[in-house]
PDB file of C-alpha atoms in Angstrom:
ATOM      1  CA  MET P 227      -0.018  -0.052   0.049  1.00 35.00           C
ATOM      2  CA  ARG P 228       1.388   3.434  -0.919  1.00 36.00           C
ATOM      3  CA  ARG P 229      -0.124   6.788  -0.016  1.00 35.00           C
ATOM      4  CA  VAL P 230      -0.586   9.279  -2.764  1.00 37.00           C
ATOM      5  CA  GLY P 231      -2.144  12.573  -1.359  1.00 35.00           C
ATOM      6  CA  LEU P 232      -5.116  11.526   0.591  1.00 31.00           C
ATOM      7  CA  LEU P 233      -5.771   8.469  -1.547  1.00 35.00           C
ATOM      8  CA  ALA P 234      -4.480   4.996  -0.668  1.00 36.00           C
ATOM      9  CA  VAL P 235      -3.088   3.266  -3.784  1.00 39.00           C
ATOM     10  CA  LEU P 236      -3.007  -0.497  -3.805  1.00 40.00           C
ATOM     11  CA  TRP P 237      -1.051  -2.029  -6.632  1.00 41.00           C
ATOM     12  CA  ILE P 238      -1.776  -5.688  -7.476  1.00 41.00           C
ATOM     13  CA  PHE P 239      -0.155  -7.248 -10.498  1.00 42.00           C
ATOM     14  CA  GLY P 240      -1.353 -10.435 -11.980  1.00 41.00           C
ATOM     15  CA  SER P 241      -4.245 -11.129  -9.840  1.00 39.00           C
ATOM     16  CA  CYS P 242      -6.105 -14.416 -10.610  1.00 40.00           C
ATOM     17  CA  ARG P 243      -9.565 -13.467  -9.714  1.00 52.00           C
ATOM     18  CA  VAL P 244     -10.392 -11.505 -12.900  1.00 57.00           C
ATOM     19  CA  PRO P 245      -9.200 -13.140 -16.064  1.00 64.00           C
ATOM     20  CA  GLY P 246      -6.387 -11.106 -17.763  1.00 80.00           C
ATOM     21  CA  LEU P 247      -6.199  -8.703 -14.939  1.00 87.00           C
ATOM     22  CA  LEU P 248      -2.910  -6.771 -15.120  1.00 87.00           C
ATOM     23  CA  LEU P 249      -3.295  -4.350 -12.164  1.00 89.00           C
ATOM     24  CA  SER P 250      -5.762  -2.920  -9.753  1.00 90.00           C
ATOM     25  CA  ILE P 251      -5.475   0.602  -8.153  1.00 89.00           C
ATOM     26  CA  CYS P 252      -7.517   1.854  -5.274  1.00 90.00           C
ATOM     27  CA  LEU P 253      -8.345   5.401  -6.164  1.00 86.00           C
ATOM     28  CA  GLY P 254     -11.553   6.323  -4.299  1.00 78.00           C
ATOM     29  CA  GLU P 255     -14.209   8.667  -5.581  1.00 82.00           C
ATOM     30  CA  GLY P 256     -12.576  11.676  -7.358  1.00 86.00           C
ATOM     31  CA  GLY P 257      -9.206   9.870  -7.692  1.00 90.00           C
ATOM     32  CA  ALA P 258      -7.221  11.046 -10.726  1.00 94.00           C
ATOM     33  CA  PHE P 259      -4.910   9.228 -13.282  1.00 96.00           C
ATOM     34  CA  GLU P 260      -3.313  10.064 -16.506  1.00 97.00           C
ATOM     35  CA  LEU P 261      -2.643   8.165 -19.675  1.00 96.00           C
ATOM     36  CA  HIS P 262       0.636   9.296 -21.345  1.00 96.00           C
ATOM     37  CA  TYR P 263       1.437   8.221 -24.901  1.00 94.00           C
ATOM     38  CA  VAL P 264       3.120   9.411 -28.092  1.00 93.00           C
ATOM     39  CA  HIS P 265       0.802  10.375 -30.853  1.00 88.00           C
ATOM     40  CA  SER P 266       1.116   7.789 -33.692  1.00 81.00           C
ATOM     41  CA  VAL P 267       1.279  10.412 -36.516  1.00 79.00           C
ATOM     42  CA  GLU P 268       2.790  13.524 -34.918  1.00 79.00           C
ATOM     43  CA  ARG P 269       5.241  11.439 -32.782  1.00 86.00           C
ATOM     44  CA  THR P 270       4.744  14.121 -29.913  1.00 91.00           C
ATOM     45  CA  PRO P 271       3.552  13.520 -26.314  1.00 94.00           C
ATOM     46  CA  VAL P 272      -0.185  13.359 -25.403  1.00 94.00           C
ATOM     47  CA  VAL P 273      -1.517  13.355 -21.793  1.00 96.00           C
ATOM     48  CA  GLU P 274      -5.048  12.438 -21.026  1.00 96.00           C
ATOM     49  CA  VAL P 275      -6.452  13.282 -17.655  1.00 97.00           C
ATOM     50  CA  TYR P 276      -9.213  11.090 -16.070  1.00 96.00           C
ATOM     51  CA  ARG P 277     -11.003  11.087 -12.735  1.00 94.00           C
ATOM     52  CA  VAL P 278     -13.240   8.381 -11.084  1.00 92.00           C
ATOM     53  CA  ARG P 279     -16.693   9.826 -10.768  1.00 91.00           C
ATOM     54  CA  ASP P 280     -19.869   7.932  -9.618  1.00 89.00           C
ATOM     55  CA  GLY P 281     -18.110   4.669 -10.263  1.00 88.00           C
ATOM     56  CA  ALA P 282     -17.150   5.402 -13.816  1.00 91.00           C
ATOM     57  CA  ILE P 283     -13.950   6.807 -15.691  1.00 95.00           C
ATOM     58  CA  VAL P 284     -14.456  10.428 -16.752  1.00 95.00           C
ATOM     59  CA  LEU P 285     -12.198  12.211 -19.225  1.00 95.00           C
ATOM     60  CA  GLU P 286     -11.386  15.532 -17.526  1.00 96.00           C
ATOM     61  CA  GLY P 287      -9.064  17.002 -20.103  1.00 95.00           C
ATOM     62  CA  MET P 288      -5.888  16.480 -22.090  1.00 94.00           C
ATOM     63  CA  ARG P 289      -2.697  18.278 -23.218  1.00 94.00           C
ATOM     64  CA  PHE P 290      -0.618  17.749 -26.228  1.00 92.00           C
ATOM     65  CA  ARG P 291       2.517  19.214 -27.866  1.00 90.00           C
ATOM     66  CA  SER P 292       1.337  19.581 -31.564  1.00 86.00           C
ATOM     67  CA  LEU P 293      -1.920  19.817 -33.517  1.00 81.00           C
ATOM     68  CA  GLY P 294      -2.635  16.763 -35.653  1.00 77.00           C
ATOM     69  CA  TRP P 295      -4.855  13.905 -36.721  1.00 80.00           C
ATOM     70  CA  GLY P 296      -7.401  12.996 -33.974  1.00 77.00           C
ATOM     71  CA  LEU P 297      -6.445  15.901 -31.769  1.00 77.00           C
ATOM     72  CA  PRO P 298      -8.715  18.795 -30.947  1.00 80.00           C
ATOM     73  CA  LEU P 299      -8.444  21.766 -33.391  1.00 77.00           C
ATOM     74  CA  GLU P 300     -10.281  24.173 -31.019  1.00 80.00           C
ATOM     75  CA  GLY P 301     -11.282  24.635 -27.360  1.00 83.00           C
ATOM     76  CA  TYR P 302      -7.700  24.732 -26.166  1.00 88.00           C
ATOM     77  CA  VAL P 303      -5.405  27.261 -24.501  1.00 93.00           C
ATOM     78  CA  ARG P 304      -1.550  27.408 -24.952  1.00 93.00           C
ATOM     79  CA  ARG P 305       0.252  26.778 -21.575  1.00 94.00           C
ATOM     80  CA  ASP P 306       4.095  26.200 -21.149  1.00 94.00           C
ATOM     81  CA  GLY P 307       4.452  24.821 -24.760  1.00 92.00           C
ATOM     82  CA  TRP P 308       1.280  22.550 -24.446  1.00 93.00           C
ATOM     83  CA  PHE P 309      -2.082  22.814 -26.075  1.00 92.00           C
ATOM     84  CA  VAL P 310      -4.374  22.353 -22.995  1.00 95.00           C
ATOM     85  CA  VAL P 311      -8.029  21.173 -23.106  1.00 94.00           C
ATOM     86  CA  SER P 312      -9.816  21.071 -19.799  1.00 93.00           C
ATOM     87  CA  GLY P 313     -13.440  20.894 -18.351  1.00 93.00           C
ATOM     88  CA  LEU P 314     -14.472  17.946 -20.598  1.00 93.00           C
ATOM     89  CA  GLY P 315     -16.356  15.870 -18.030  1.00 94.00           C
ATOM     90  CA  ARG P 316     -16.873  13.183 -20.618  1.00 94.00           C
ATOM     91  CA  ARG P 317     -18.193   9.880 -18.964  1.00 95.00           C
ATOM     92  CA  LEU P 318     -16.529   6.880 -20.634  1.00 91.00           C
ATOM     93  CA  GLY P 319     -17.386   3.785 -18.550  1.00 83.00           C
ATOM     94  CA  THR P 320     -14.737   1.572 -19.903  1.00 91.00           C
ATOM     95  CA  LEU P 321     -11.559   3.066 -21.621  1.00 93.00           C
ATOM     96  CA  GLN P 322     -10.208   0.919 -24.384  1.00 93.00           C
ATOM     97  CA  VAL P 323      -6.612   1.058 -25.220  1.00 93.00           C
ATOM     98  CA  ARG P 324      -4.437  -0.613 -27.885  1.00 92.00           C
ATOM     99  CA  THR P 325      -1.043  -0.335 -26.550  1.00 89.00           C
ATOM    100  CA  THR P 326       2.098  -0.509 -28.554  1.00 87.00           C
ATOM    101  CA  ARG P 327       5.821  -0.071 -27.990  1.00 86.00           C
ATOM    102  CA  LEU P 328       5.713   2.735 -30.673  1.00 89.00           C
ATOM    103  CA  ASN P 329       3.146   4.735 -28.719  1.00 92.00           C
ATOM    104  CA  ARG P 330       4.608   3.872 -25.215  1.00 93.00           C
ATOM    105  CA  HIS P 331       1.372   3.967 -23.253  1.00 94.00           C
ATOM    106  CA  THR P 332       2.121   4.631 -19.644  1.00 95.00           C
ATOM    107  CA  LEU P 333      -0.447   4.924 -16.767  1.00 95.00           C
ATOM    108  CA  VAL P 334       0.469   7.554 -14.085  1.00 95.00           C
ATOM    109  CA  VAL P 335      -1.220   7.720 -10.710  1.00 93.00           C
ATOM    110  CA  GLY P 336       0.422  10.223  -8.327  1.00 88.00           C
ATOM    111  CA  ASP P 337       4.015   9.539  -8.278  1.00 87.00           C
ATOM    112  CA  ARG P 338       3.664   6.008  -9.570  1.00 90.00           C
ATOM    113  CA  THR P 339       4.200   5.275 -13.244  1.00 93.00           C
ATOM    114  CA  VAL P 340       3.319   1.994 -14.955  1.00 93.00           C
ATOM    115  CA  PRO P 341       4.697   1.487 -18.489  1.00 93.00           C
ATOM    116  CA  LEU P 342       1.798  -0.496 -19.836  1.00 92.00           C
ATOM    117  CA  ALA P 343       3.513  -1.157 -23.223  1.00 87.00           C
ATOM    118  CA  GLU P 344       6.305  -3.011 -21.362  1.00 88.00           C
ATOM    119  CA  ARG P 345       3.911  -5.192 -19.387  1.00 88.00           C
ATOM    120  CA  VAL P 346       1.985  -6.796 -22.251  1.00 90.00           C
ATOM    121  CA  ARG P 347       2.710  -7.879 -25.816  1.00 90.00           C
ATOM    122  CA  ASP P 348       2.906  -5.316 -28.553  1.00 90.00           C
ATOM    123  CA  GLY P 349      -0.489  -4.408 -29.969  1.00 90.00           C
ATOM    124  CA  ALA P 350      -2.476  -5.747 -26.907  1.00 91.00           C
ATOM    125  CA  HIS P 351      -6.071  -4.576 -26.283  1.00 93.00           C
ATOM    126  CA  LEU P 352      -6.468  -3.213 -22.782  1.00 94.00           C
ATOM    127  CA  GLU P 353      -9.627  -2.327 -20.896  1.00 94.00           C
ATOM    128  CA  LEU P 354      -9.518   0.303 -18.035  1.00 94.00           C
ATOM    129  CA  PHE P 355     -12.577   0.262 -15.847  1.00 94.00           C
ATOM    130  CA  VAL P 356     -13.764   0.904 -12.253  1.00 92.00           C
ATOM    131  CA  ALA P 357     -14.827  -1.954 -10.089  1.00 90.00           C
ATOM    132  CA  ARG P 358     -15.537  -2.666  -6.461  1.00 85.00           C
ATOM    133  CA  THR P 359     -13.063  -5.010  -4.802  1.00 84.00           C
ATOM    134  CA  SER P 360     -12.891  -6.492  -1.396  1.00 82.00           C
ATOM    135  CA  GLY P 361     -10.616  -3.746  -0.145  1.00 80.00           C
ATOM    136  CA  CYS P 362     -11.634  -0.862  -2.125  1.00 84.00           C
ATOM    137  CA  GLU P 363     -14.953   0.878  -3.051  1.00 82.00           C
ATOM    138  CA  ARG P 364     -13.550   2.283  -6.348  1.00 86.00           C
ATOM    139  CA  ALA P 365     -10.636   0.469  -7.892  1.00 87.00           C
ATOM    140  CA  LEU P 366      -9.247   1.352 -11.341  1.00 91.00           C
ATOM    141  CA  GLN P 367      -8.517  -1.994 -12.978  1.00 90.00           C
ATOM    142  CA  VAL P 368      -6.561  -2.810 -16.069  1.00 92.00           C
ATOM    143  CA  ARG P 369      -7.189  -6.062 -17.914  1.00 90.00           C
ATOM    144  CA  VAL P 370      -5.894  -7.532 -21.115  1.00 91.00           C
ATOM    145  CA  ALA P 371      -9.013  -7.831 -23.283  1.00 88.00           C
ATOM    146  CA  GLY P 372      -7.689  -9.611 -26.275  1.00 73.00           C
ATOM    147  CA  PRO P 373      -5.079  -9.665 -29.064  1.00 65.00           C
TER     148      PRO P 373
END
């Protein structure tokens, strides 16, 4: 168990209760996490910011270094060399990620970093979702969903 701010973060790798479970992180209501990756076309960093709200994953905002395919063309401000979009509040439920070594998907919670692309085979399909566990009311879980 590791304390991050006021939130307890429990990291479990390779649990056998949920098929394909890669990790489980106890965030609690309002807990935040980020998904960092390299844009596949622009080859520049992108950071997506999420929170757990009402038992679901909510996209709060994102920041990116360049404009390009699939990135917002409006609604951003420039801050410290980044294009920053905030206040999205987009409820996603389950977050689907196809991770590759090229994109270097990395999960960041507080001061902890999990390089997802290094923990699964190249091109793996991951699902990030919120679940109740025996020790946590709101756990962010990551599982390998398929090839």
